[in-house]
């Protein structure tokens, strides 16, 4: 067996701890430390190659996270159900009754946590840590540390658990395949360490169905249904969480925003919980009643079979086979029509879902603002002859489209499986591009496979930053990128250092170099056929919207309007330093389309008003490439990204070879040494580190975050 080449991705749980949402009796293993502190210590141990402490700390972190979330979930659910029974102190103010309920419920949760949690416990957890645990990130570190400790079965379990919740991580899939081939690993014993109780009971029930154990099937499916509904309740109460609005609204707007954010989170619970060891179950709720109606029939309980049949048809009324079952049962002597009434838990489930759906539909239909709609509402909705204390202009201001922002959060309806808001994309624009001697647009310069290859490289080594701030390219200019998005990039020089440090395979560097060379040749041919152009900077970069709602006003841009070789001012574009005055041409190669928003736009300045008007729009797509001159004749910017992640390979060129990017030549020499099976000289490392202001410690920190493990190319 060859040396393991693992590229990390994390998750949660040891073989001795129970999964999230299950009944647990354990207490926090280290009362003085919470899961965040243990997690950070575990990652630090991993970076120090202290795999024993890595396992100990991360196992403790997972256990504490599960203990904490289970405790808080139970407190929230208990207090939510008790909220209708609190003694009211109000006598004459029914309008504040809902807020009194919130006060009582909040106090109840605080008291419950006070009884259940250590007084010394710190509950202020960073958002990134919460996200890592929700995405099962700790299991990524655990699978590597288990492997290094020789615990290969545990490594396989951790890798499988991570893969269940991150099915698109091909590197983890490769890791699991490697573990499964080890002689110490029992393939049939590999398990999801986070498998909820309802999944285990459901899968047991399907086995009992195949073995015709009808009584066992009834017991398993009824228990699975009960535990599933409880798990969804836990999920829903945990949607009561903070989010960064990105602005400071008034009280009512804030409450409405936060409520909508939490509501959409709740409506996603069903989809999130339908994950059965990596496979998503369609129509999970109806399937419980499908199995139950058949099992009850087999044991002679026709009334229960009829009720489950009616419940299934209540959830899925057009199912022909179940309609046939209903007709069959109705022909049985003594069967009554009322037996087909749906079960109470299903009715409650659907009615809640329909009400939530109706409210969200209202929000999405009405909190949409265009200039035409605002003008129409101002002309028709406000009766100027009616006595009112509200000025029409103030009312219009209150309905600014930025004000109600929680509507941008995606959600899914559960019982009726209605379309997700994120799929009803209102941010799409049609492409409108006029070619000229100063700008060109071509398609299909790269295949889907090649695009995906570059995206995979970006996901592996790209790290936070725009490639300018705190790098040699930093000229002191203001950051033109919005703070509402996460931008990660990698340059050729930094990628070469990842290769030199042995963190990634040299072939990744060769792929980027080949892609950059292709772009340079095409740009040279399209834009400067008689003069040679020289690459001055290459940047593989992906950007995506930050999690949660945020302000997306009319004028907000992902990358503000700008020119690439001069600074935009009120009446001119100043090309003097610190502007990148030496740039003559720019080129952008798009790698994907699985996102909304993010279009490239070109603009011209109105000579009278000084404002910019959009003239051209480029809709990114794999293999589409635009090249243009870098001056004020091509003012351009990037529209905000709403969902998904946008990836692009960007290059800038000069006609002056003194500004040529030195990292390219050094990277090519590094590859030559590796191909010749020779140790690259130290001068390559020193040169790259000086050019990039990047070193091995920083690279290892990125490796820990992104999940890279040394492939050992030398």
XYZ file of C-alpha atoms in Angstrom:
714
model
C 0.000 0.000 0.000
C 1.436 3.366 -1.022
C 1.784 6.325 1.244
C -1.565 7.848 2.141
C -2.246 11.138 0.399
C -4.991 12.824 2.400
C -6.244 16.359 1.865
C -8.394 16.848 5.065
C -12.045 17.775 5.504
C -13.542 17.535 9.021
C -16.548 16.157 10.956
C -17.679 14.978 14.447
C -17.755 12.100 16.965
C -16.014 9.120 18.510
C -17.075 5.532 18.644
C -18.091 5.910 22.276
C -20.219 9.056 22.072
C -23.761 9.299 20.834
C -24.934 11.282 17.835
C -26.462 14.716 17.824
C -30.131 14.680 18.774
C -29.900 11.380 20.648
C -30.536 10.815 24.314
C -27.296 11.310 26.170
C -26.361 10.825 29.767
C -22.748 11.899 29.603
C -21.458 15.025 31.239
C -18.936 17.428 29.740
C -15.523 15.718 29.900
C -13.643 18.885 30.850
C -15.892 21.275 32.732
C -13.384 24.093 32.538
C -13.288 24.066 28.735
C -16.034 24.286 26.130
C -16.044 22.627 22.743
C -14.537 25.659 21.027
C -11.499 25.692 23.302
C -11.047 21.936 22.944
C -11.458 22.170 19.173
C -8.806 24.855 18.836
C -6.433 22.870 21.046
C -7.085 19.764 18.954
C -6.299 21.600 15.723
C -3.150 23.032 17.268
C -2.081 19.528 18.307
C -2.658 18.387 14.735
C -0.442 21.168 13.378
C 2.244 20.173 15.904
C 1.996 16.516 14.776
C 0.854 15.622 18.300
C -1.714 13.109 17.134
C -2.437 11.672 20.583
C -3.582 15.034 21.924
C -5.312 15.734 18.620
C -7.546 12.684 19.128
C -8.098 13.343 22.835
C -8.994 17.010 22.407
C -11.188 16.578 19.345
C -13.078 13.632 20.843
C -13.693 15.732 23.939
C -14.764 18.686 21.766
C -17.259 16.546 19.865
C -18.630 15.069 23.078
C -18.995 18.494 24.689
C -20.643 19.948 21.580
C -23.190 17.140 21.578
C -23.788 17.486 25.305
C -24.232 21.244 25.012
C -26.488 21.237 21.948
C -28.614 18.421 23.357
C -28.999 20.250 26.676
C -29.880 23.581 25.101
C -32.255 21.952 22.607
C -34.166 20.240 25.387
C -34.357 23.477 27.369
C -35.646 25.438 24.387
C -38.197 22.815 23.428
C -39.475 22.414 26.989
C -39.827 26.153 27.457
C -41.452 26.600 24.052
C -44.147 24.107 24.982
C -44.630 25.726 28.394
C -44.910 29.246 26.957
C -48.718 29.080 26.742
C -49.033 28.182 30.416
C -47.114 31.046 32.002
C -49.103 33.268 34.355
C -49.598 36.625 32.694
C -48.863 39.858 34.551
C -50.773 41.866 31.939
C -54.312 43.131 32.444
C -54.994 45.859 29.893
C -52.413 45.554 27.096
C -53.133 42.653 24.756
C -50.802 44.128 22.124
C -47.749 43.177 24.187
C -48.892 39.651 25.047
C -46.600 38.087 22.366
C -43.626 39.912 23.871
C -44.556 38.791 27.362
C -44.532 35.249 26.048
C -41.001 35.785 24.700
C -39.890 37.210 28.045
C -41.264 34.214 29.953
C -39.791 31.755 27.468
C -36.377 33.445 27.572
C -36.346 33.391 31.363
C -37.366 29.737 31.330
C -34.480 28.810 29.000
C -31.986 30.760 31.088
C -33.106 29.001 34.274
C -33.063 25.620 32.553
C -29.517 26.132 31.301
C -28.460 27.379 34.709
C -29.622 24.090 36.234
C -28.153 21.899 33.490
C -24.824 23.549 32.672
C -21.762 24.347 34.720
C -21.679 27.857 36.133
C -18.138 28.247 34.820
C -19.132 27.387 31.267
C -18.470 30.023 28.593
C -21.298 30.031 26.033
C -19.955 32.747 23.746
C -18.851 30.661 20.755
C -17.464 32.067 17.514
C -19.624 31.758 14.419
C -16.877 29.952 12.500
C -16.594 27.314 15.225
C -20.360 26.741 15.210
C -20.289 26.384 11.437
C -17.387 23.929 11.590
C -19.276 21.701 14.002
C -22.513 21.934 12.032
C -20.575 20.888 8.920
C -18.853 18.076 10.832
C -15.440 19.642 10.333
C -13.772 18.092 13.420
C -14.092 14.613 11.876
C -11.718 15.680 9.129
C -8.941 16.271 11.641
C -9.974 13.150 13.546
C -9.728 10.828 10.552
C -6.168 11.972 9.939
C -5.127 11.826 13.579
C -6.726 8.389 13.994
C -4.764 7.179 10.986
C -1.500 8.548 12.327
C -2.224 6.782 15.638
C -2.835 3.476 13.842
C -6.567 3.457 14.670
C -7.560 2.634 11.110
C -11.131 1.513 11.831
C -11.773 4.768 13.689
C -10.214 6.679 10.802
C -12.566 4.962 8.358
C -15.568 5.718 10.584
C -14.586 9.385 10.889
C -14.011 9.702 7.149
C -17.351 8.063 6.378
C -19.130 10.331 8.846
C -17.626 13.383 7.198
C -18.578 12.100 3.762
C -22.205 11.519 4.793
C -22.606 15.239 5.432
C -20.189 16.463 2.734
C -20.901 14.180 -0.196
C -19.164 16.435 -2.733
C -15.729 16.166 -1.073
C -13.921 13.894 -3.487
C -10.711 13.944 -1.447
C -12.547 12.531 1.551
C -14.054 9.901 -0.719
C -10.526 8.980 -1.786
C -9.419 8.870 1.855
C -12.262 6.513 2.753
C -11.392 4.282 -0.187
C -7.813 4.147 1.065
C -8.893 3.229 4.588
C -11.302 0.568 3.339
C -8.417 -1.158 1.570
C -6.394 -1.463 4.784
C -6.354 -4.985 6.270
C -7.275 -3.689 9.735
C -10.541 -2.136 8.533
C -13.770 -4.151 8.534
C -15.705 -2.782 5.577
C -19.011 -3.984 6.995
C -18.216 -2.344 10.307
C -17.705 1.167 8.921
C -20.435 3.380 10.328
C -21.731 6.907 10.527
C -20.809 8.110 13.991
C -23.476 10.822 13.783
C -26.341 8.596 12.669
C -29.508 9.796 14.488
C -31.771 7.366 16.334
C -34.592 7.772 13.831
C -32.319 6.668 10.983
C -31.248 3.538 12.864
C -34.843 2.621 13.686
C -35.958 3.323 10.106
C -33.220 1.157 8.584
C -34.036 -1.604 11.074
C -37.664 -1.341 9.986
C -36.755 -1.782 6.321
C -34.819 -4.929 7.248
C -37.869 -6.182 9.143
C -40.037 -5.474 6.118
C -37.789 -7.676 3.978
C -37.827 -10.427 6.605
C -41.621 -10.052 7.021
C -41.359 -9.276 10.732
C -44.539 -7.203 10.765
C -44.763 -6.613 14.496
C -41.129 -5.553 14.555
C -41.706 -3.290 11.561
C -44.600 -1.554 13.337
C -42.518 -0.988 16.469
C -39.488 0.293 14.540
C -41.386 2.642 12.230
C -43.561 4.099 14.989
C -40.443 4.725 17.087
C -38.563 6.159 14.097
C -41.460 8.508 13.295
C -41.621 9.654 16.905
C -37.869 10.300 17.067
C -37.841 12.008 13.670
C -40.535 14.482 14.695
C -38.605 15.157 17.895
C -35.387 15.671 15.914
C -37.173 18.161 13.674
C -38.483 19.995 16.743
C -34.916 20.182 18.078
C -33.751 21.495 14.718
C -36.484 24.104 14.662
C -35.882 25.427 18.168
C -32.180 25.689 17.358
C -33.034 28.007 14.477
C -33.565 30.573 17.202
C -30.047 31.896 16.734
C -28.288 35.177 16.029
C -27.385 36.572 12.639
C -25.556 39.655 11.456
C -27.938 41.988 9.636
C -25.051 44.134 8.528
C -26.860 47.301 9.549
C -28.807 48.794 12.467
C -32.569 48.624 11.826
C -35.324 49.957 14.036
C -37.105 47.603 16.443
C -39.919 46.377 14.203
C -37.730 45.883 11.148
C -35.203 44.047 13.283
C -37.819 41.714 14.754
C -39.383 41.030 11.352
C -35.980 40.334 9.795
C -34.883 38.023 12.555
C -38.212 36.204 12.594
C -38.056 35.588 8.844
C -34.459 34.413 9.069
C -35.371 31.902 11.782
C -38.520 30.790 9.969
C -36.642 29.962 6.795
C -34.110 28.052 8.832
C -36.945 26.007 10.333
C -38.345 25.190 6.916
C -34.981 23.780 5.904
C -34.944 21.326 8.810
C -36.861 18.615 6.972
C -34.418 18.575 4.078
C -31.407 18.594 6.387
C -32.760 15.688 8.431
C -33.626 13.520 5.434
C -29.971 12.517 5.058
C -29.713 8.752 5.536
C -25.982 8.040 5.559
C -25.395 10.234 2.538
C -28.584 9.434 0.657
C -31.482 11.876 0.823
C -34.896 10.314 1.334
C -37.633 11.791 -0.808
C -41.035 11.962 0.905
C -39.668 10.660 4.195
C -42.726 11.570 6.270
C -45.215 9.823 3.925
C -42.966 6.756 3.761
C -43.473 6.093 7.479
C -47.202 5.700 6.899
C -46.630 3.619 3.767
C -44.748 0.976 5.722
C -47.132 1.202 8.662
C -50.337 0.747 6.669
C -48.967 -2.453 5.154
C -47.645 -3.827 8.458
C -50.881 -3.075 10.319
C -52.803 -4.830 7.547
C -50.543 -7.867 7.828
C -51.213 -8.205 11.565
C -54.939 -7.764 11.045
C -55.306 -4.227 12.435
C -57.456 -2.846 9.615
C -58.489 0.311 11.463
C -54.822 1.306 12.019
C -54.010 0.363 8.415
C -56.867 2.535 7.172
C -55.760 5.481 9.287
C -52.174 5.245 7.997
C -53.524 4.976 4.444
C -55.629 8.091 4.932
C -52.648 9.880 6.441
C -50.451 8.997 3.476
C -53.073 10.289 1.050
C -53.435 13.449 3.126
C -49.724 14.067 2.546
C -49.598 12.725 -1.011
C -53.158 12.705 -2.407
C -52.310 11.725 -5.990
C -50.508 8.473 -5.182
C -52.343 5.875 -7.273
C -51.127 2.770 -5.435
C -52.254 4.171 -2.109
C -55.580 5.159 -3.604
C -55.951 1.530 -4.616
C -55.087 0.406 -1.082
C -57.769 2.712 0.289
C -60.366 1.206 -2.026
C -59.298 -2.291 -0.980
C -59.636 -1.519 2.733
C -63.006 0.146 2.210
C -64.336 -3.082 0.705
C -63.482 -4.986 3.881
C -66.579 -5.643 5.954
C -66.979 -3.334 8.915
C -64.530 -0.669 7.750
C -65.752 2.865 8.493
C -65.057 6.027 6.528
C -63.845 7.879 9.628
C -60.998 5.408 9.960
C -59.334 7.118 6.985
C -59.009 10.464 8.752
C -55.318 11.461 8.951
C -53.383 11.071 12.174
C -53.117 14.118 14.399
C -49.331 14.565 14.155
C -49.533 14.672 10.353
C -52.311 17.270 10.367
C -50.400 19.459 12.804
C -47.266 19.090 10.697
C -48.955 20.079 7.436
C -51.029 22.937 8.872
C -47.924 24.472 10.424
C -46.058 24.092 7.148
C -48.864 25.639 5.108
C -49.110 28.640 7.427
C -45.369 29.212 7.321
C -45.392 28.824 3.560
C -48.216 31.336 3.196
C -46.359 33.905 5.274
C -43.124 33.426 3.369
C -44.968 33.674 0.063
C -46.402 36.976 1.229
C -42.961 38.250 2.213
C -41.377 37.205 -1.052
C -44.211 38.675 -3.100
C -44.428 42.002 -1.318
C -40.918 42.801 -0.125
C -39.676 43.247 -3.672
C -38.965 46.788 -4.705
C -38.324 48.403 -8.052
C -38.599 52.039 -8.933
C -41.734 51.348 -10.964
C -43.411 49.445 -8.132
C -42.506 52.057 -5.544
C -43.913 54.814 -7.779
C -47.102 52.822 -8.370
C -47.563 52.202 -4.651
C -46.953 55.857 -3.858
C -49.608 56.866 -6.407
C -52.262 54.313 -5.490
C -51.824 53.130 -1.918
C -51.694 56.460 -0.087
C -54.933 58.391 0.175
C -53.909 62.026 0.481
C -57.459 63.010 1.449
C -57.426 60.806 4.529
C -56.310 62.206 7.855
C -52.982 60.633 8.683
C -49.851 61.500 10.585
C -47.608 59.701 8.115
C -46.070 61.696 5.312
C -46.069 59.803 2.021
C -42.378 60.399 1.392
C -41.510 59.060 4.837
C -43.656 55.995 4.244
C -41.860 55.337 0.990
C -38.546 55.668 2.760
C -39.662 53.115 5.340
C -40.181 50.634 2.508
C -36.640 50.864 1.171
C -35.682 47.517 -0.391
C -32.657 47.193 1.885
C -34.843 47.296 4.976
C -36.295 43.803 4.886
C -33.260 41.653 4.258
C -34.081 38.278 5.756
C -35.971 37.376 2.604
C -32.632 36.629 0.951
C -32.179 33.508 3.104
C -33.021 30.303 1.211
C -35.638 27.944 2.633
C -37.515 24.834 1.680
C -41.074 23.840 2.452
C -41.182 20.517 4.246
C -44.505 18.672 4.017
C -45.463 19.849 0.541
C -41.874 19.949 -0.807
C -42.411 23.336 -2.404
C -39.635 24.999 -4.362
C -36.846 26.700 -2.474
C -36.706 30.478 -2.465
C -33.123 30.318 -3.579
C -34.207 28.479 -6.721
C -36.686 31.206 -7.599
C -33.822 33.385 -8.669
C -34.777 36.978 -9.337
C -31.171 38.113 -9.736
C -30.568 36.734 -13.216
C -29.696 39.175 -15.980
C -29.434 38.633 -19.688
C -26.050 38.937 -21.291
C -25.545 42.064 -23.361
C -22.075 42.563 -24.763
C -20.923 44.676 -27.660
C -17.494 43.785 -28.971
C -15.100 46.551 -29.883
C -11.380 46.964 -30.517
C -10.941 47.469 -26.759
C -12.925 44.502 -25.449
C -13.598 40.962 -26.650
C -15.651 37.991 -25.461
C -15.130 34.335 -26.418
C -16.692 31.084 -25.198
C -15.655 27.452 -24.857
C -11.962 28.084 -24.355
C -11.985 25.420 -21.642
C -13.932 22.215 -21.035
C -16.131 21.505 -18.032
C -13.510 19.064 -16.762
C -10.759 21.669 -17.038
C -12.911 24.275 -15.281
C -13.656 21.873 -12.471
C -9.981 21.067 -12.165
C -9.151 24.713 -11.511
C -12.065 25.045 -9.070
C -10.778 21.999 -7.172
C -7.356 23.621 -6.926
C -8.920 26.822 -5.629
C -10.898 24.918 -3.008
C -7.709 23.182 -1.933
C -5.282 26.089 -1.569
C -7.162 29.386 -1.890
C -7.314 31.420 1.303
C -8.942 34.596 2.524
C -7.796 37.826 0.936
C -8.126 39.647 -2.357
C -4.537 39.014 -3.420
C -3.561 42.610 -2.774
C -4.000 43.657 0.850
C -0.903 42.694 2.893
C 0.915 41.378 -0.170
C 3.588 42.888 -2.420
C 0.712 44.098 -4.621
C -0.595 46.258 -1.761
C -0.271 49.866 -2.910
C -2.349 51.338 -0.126
C -5.531 51.693 -2.156
C -8.877 51.189 -0.446
C -10.289 47.671 -0.686
C -12.831 47.733 -3.554
C -14.464 44.440 -2.538
C -17.663 44.283 -0.508
C -17.466 43.132 3.095
C -20.637 41.096 2.530
C -18.748 38.405 0.656
C -15.955 35.928 1.350
C -13.148 36.179 -1.169
C -10.417 33.549 -1.373
C -7.591 33.404 -3.868
C -4.243 31.888 -4.745
C -1.408 33.241 -6.881
C 1.116 31.246 -8.887
C 3.870 32.180 -6.447
C 1.940 30.976 -3.410
C 0.806 27.816 -5.155
C 4.445 27.105 -6.016
C 5.298 27.426 -2.323
C 2.570 24.940 -1.424
C 4.284 22.564 -3.851
C 7.749 23.310 -2.480
C 6.576 22.650 1.099
C 5.169 19.341 -0.055
C 1.586 20.286 0.780
C 0.118 19.768 -2.694
C 1.083 17.871 -5.819
C 3.159 19.697 -8.430
C 0.624 18.748 -11.108
C -1.785 21.329 -9.671
C 0.794 24.027 -10.298
C 1.319 22.766 -13.826
C -2.440 22.916 -14.511
C -2.612 26.566 -13.440
C 0.503 27.450 -15.439
C -0.891 25.759 -18.562
C -4.222 27.548 -18.150
C -2.480 30.887 -17.694
C -0.356 30.306 -20.784
C -3.476 29.523 -22.821
C -5.120 32.752 -21.613
C -2.022 34.781 -22.438
C -1.839 33.435 -25.974
C -5.525 34.111 -26.610
C -5.350 37.606 -25.137
C -2.245 38.399 -27.153
C -3.947 37.256 -30.356
C -7.220 39.093 -29.692
C -5.956 42.339 -28.224
C -2.352 42.845 -29.377
C -1.583 40.698 -32.408
C 1.505 42.712 -33.405
C 3.106 43.191 -29.976
C 4.019 40.696 -27.259
C 2.233 41.040 -23.943
C 3.700 39.970 -20.596
C 1.741 38.654 -17.620
C 2.123 40.903 -14.576
C -0.201 39.114 -12.159
C -2.230 35.876 -12.096
C -4.963 35.220 -9.552
C -7.213 32.176 -9.185
C -10.042 33.453 -7.021
C -13.479 32.420 -5.747
C -16.007 34.592 -3.959
C -19.336 33.891 -2.293
C -21.871 35.677 -0.127
C -21.322 35.420 3.606
C -23.790 33.121 5.406
C -27.008 34.743 6.573
C -28.836 37.823 5.343
C -27.141 41.079 4.586
C -27.844 44.472 3.065
C -27.917 44.332 -0.721
C -28.781 47.817 -1.872
C -29.149 49.067 -5.423
C -25.598 50.406 -5.481
C -23.813 47.603 -3.631
C -21.249 45.806 -5.802
C -19.201 42.709 -5.173
C -16.274 44.547 -6.752
C -16.844 48.266 -7.169
C -16.694 49.929 -10.577
C -13.072 50.624 -11.447
C -10.423 50.702 -14.126
C -7.436 48.374 -13.894
C -4.645 50.907 -14.503
C -5.953 54.120 -12.968
C -7.923 55.412 -9.987
C -11.417 56.675 -10.679
C -12.025 60.204 -9.473
C -14.932 62.573 -9.969
C -13.926 63.792 -13.388
C -10.937 61.687 -14.390
C -9.061 58.431 -13.973
C -5.683 59.093 -12.362
C -2.953 56.751 -13.665
C -0.203 57.996 -11.378
C 1.099 55.675 -8.618
C -0.147 53.913 -6.554
C -2.343 52.921 -9.501
C -1.168 49.919 -11.528
C -0.289 52.261 -14.380
C 1.762 49.638 -16.241
C -1.230 47.424 -16.995
C -2.306 47.455 -20.626
C -4.674 44.488 -20.867
C -6.898 42.454 -18.553
C -8.403 38.983 -19.004
C -10.961 36.988 -17.028
C -11.636 33.277 -17.535
C -14.844 32.102 -15.837
C -14.968 28.607 -14.371
C -18.594 28.010 -13.355
C -22.200 29.181 -13.332
C -23.535 27.503 -10.168
C -24.331 30.795 -8.452
C -26.747 33.707 -8.750
C -25.641 37.286 -9.232
C -21.940 37.917 -9.835
C -22.205 39.217 -13.399
C -19.408 41.325 -14.864
C -20.619 44.730 -15.979
C -19.030 47.516 -18.003
C -20.086 51.118 -17.488
C -19.679 54.584 -18.956
C -19.695 57.850 -17.072
C -22.492 60.294 -17.824
C -20.699 63.538 -18.701
C -23.490 65.702 -17.267
C -24.206 63.927 -13.977
C -20.898 62.155 -13.424
C -22.771 58.948 -12.568
C -22.091 55.616 -14.253
C -24.513 53.810 -16.534
C -24.205 50.066 -17.219
C -23.568 49.406 -20.909
C -22.579 45.725 -21.055
C -23.252 42.642 -18.965
C -21.307 39.386 -19.087
C -22.935 36.318 -17.511
C -20.144 33.997 -16.278
C -20.027 30.433 -17.510
C -17.374 27.724 -17.645
C -14.952 28.433 -20.500
C -16.156 31.973 -21.179
C -13.337 34.493 -21.375
C -13.304 38.245 -21.753
C -10.257 40.360 -22.545
C -10.117 44.152 -22.603
C -7.818 47.123 -22.357
C -7.115 48.154 -18.780
C -7.759 51.890 -19.027
C -10.717 54.196 -18.322
C -12.342 53.174 -21.579
C -13.293 49.933 -19.818
C -14.760 50.835 -16.441
C -16.041 47.564 -15.007
C -17.208 45.879 -11.813
C -18.885 42.767 -10.432
C -22.507 42.582 -9.317
C -23.186 41.137 -5.832
C -23.386 37.388 -5.376
C -26.564 36.116 -3.764
C -26.118 32.351 -3.677
C -23.363 29.914 -4.600
C -19.696 30.557 -5.275
C -18.172 32.314 -8.310
C -14.693 31.239 -9.476
C -12.466 32.898 -12.061
C -8.871 32.883 -13.264
C -7.824 36.520 -13.678
C -4.717 37.874 -15.414
C -3.278 41.298 -16.152
C -0.714 42.148 -18.814
C 1.787 44.816 -19.800
C 3.568 45.608 -23.035
C 6.651 46.349 -20.930
C 8.580 43.168 -20.061
C 10.160 44.794 -17.001
C 6.838 44.239 -15.211
C 6.635 40.570 -16.131
C 5.518 38.268 -13.323
C 8.720 36.555 -12.043
C 6.820 33.827 -10.168
C 5.899 32.090 -13.423
C 9.504 31.414 -14.415
C 10.421 30.278 -10.888
C 7.391 27.977 -10.738
C 8.345 26.376 -14.042
C 11.890 25.763 -12.773
C 10.483 24.184 -9.610
C 8.451 21.751 -11.704
C 11.517 20.915 -13.801
C 13.490 19.950 -10.685
C 10.637 17.796 -9.392
C 10.158 16.046 -12.735
C 13.884 15.330 -12.816
C 13.551 13.852 -9.311
C 15.995 16.419 -8.003
C 15.716 18.465 -4.823
C 14.808 22.067 -5.711
C 17.490 24.495 -4.497
C 16.794 26.702 -1.486
C 16.998 29.824 -3.676
C 13.627 28.865 -5.210
C 11.965 28.871 -1.813
C 13.670 32.091 -0.722
C 12.741 33.873 -3.948
C 9.117 32.820 -3.801
C 8.759 33.745 -0.132
C 10.247 37.177 -0.800
C 7.996 37.757 -3.807
C 4.795 36.616 -2.084
C 5.376 37.636 1.551
C 4.230 34.097 2.371
C 6.000 31.388 4.361
C 5.657 27.770 5.465
C 3.900 28.607 8.737
C 1.225 30.534 6.874
C 0.900 27.742 4.322
C 0.397 25.138 7.050
C -2.243 27.318 8.651
C -4.084 27.423 5.321
C -3.597 23.654 5.013
C -5.267 23.112 8.372
C -8.248 25.259 7.435
C -8.683 23.863 3.915
C -7.893 20.271 4.789
C -4.591 19.652 3.033
C -2.260 16.847 4.015
C 1.261 16.537 2.643
C 1.323 14.336 -0.476
C 5.089 13.946 -0.296
C 6.199 14.734 -3.835
C 9.862 14.428 -3.004
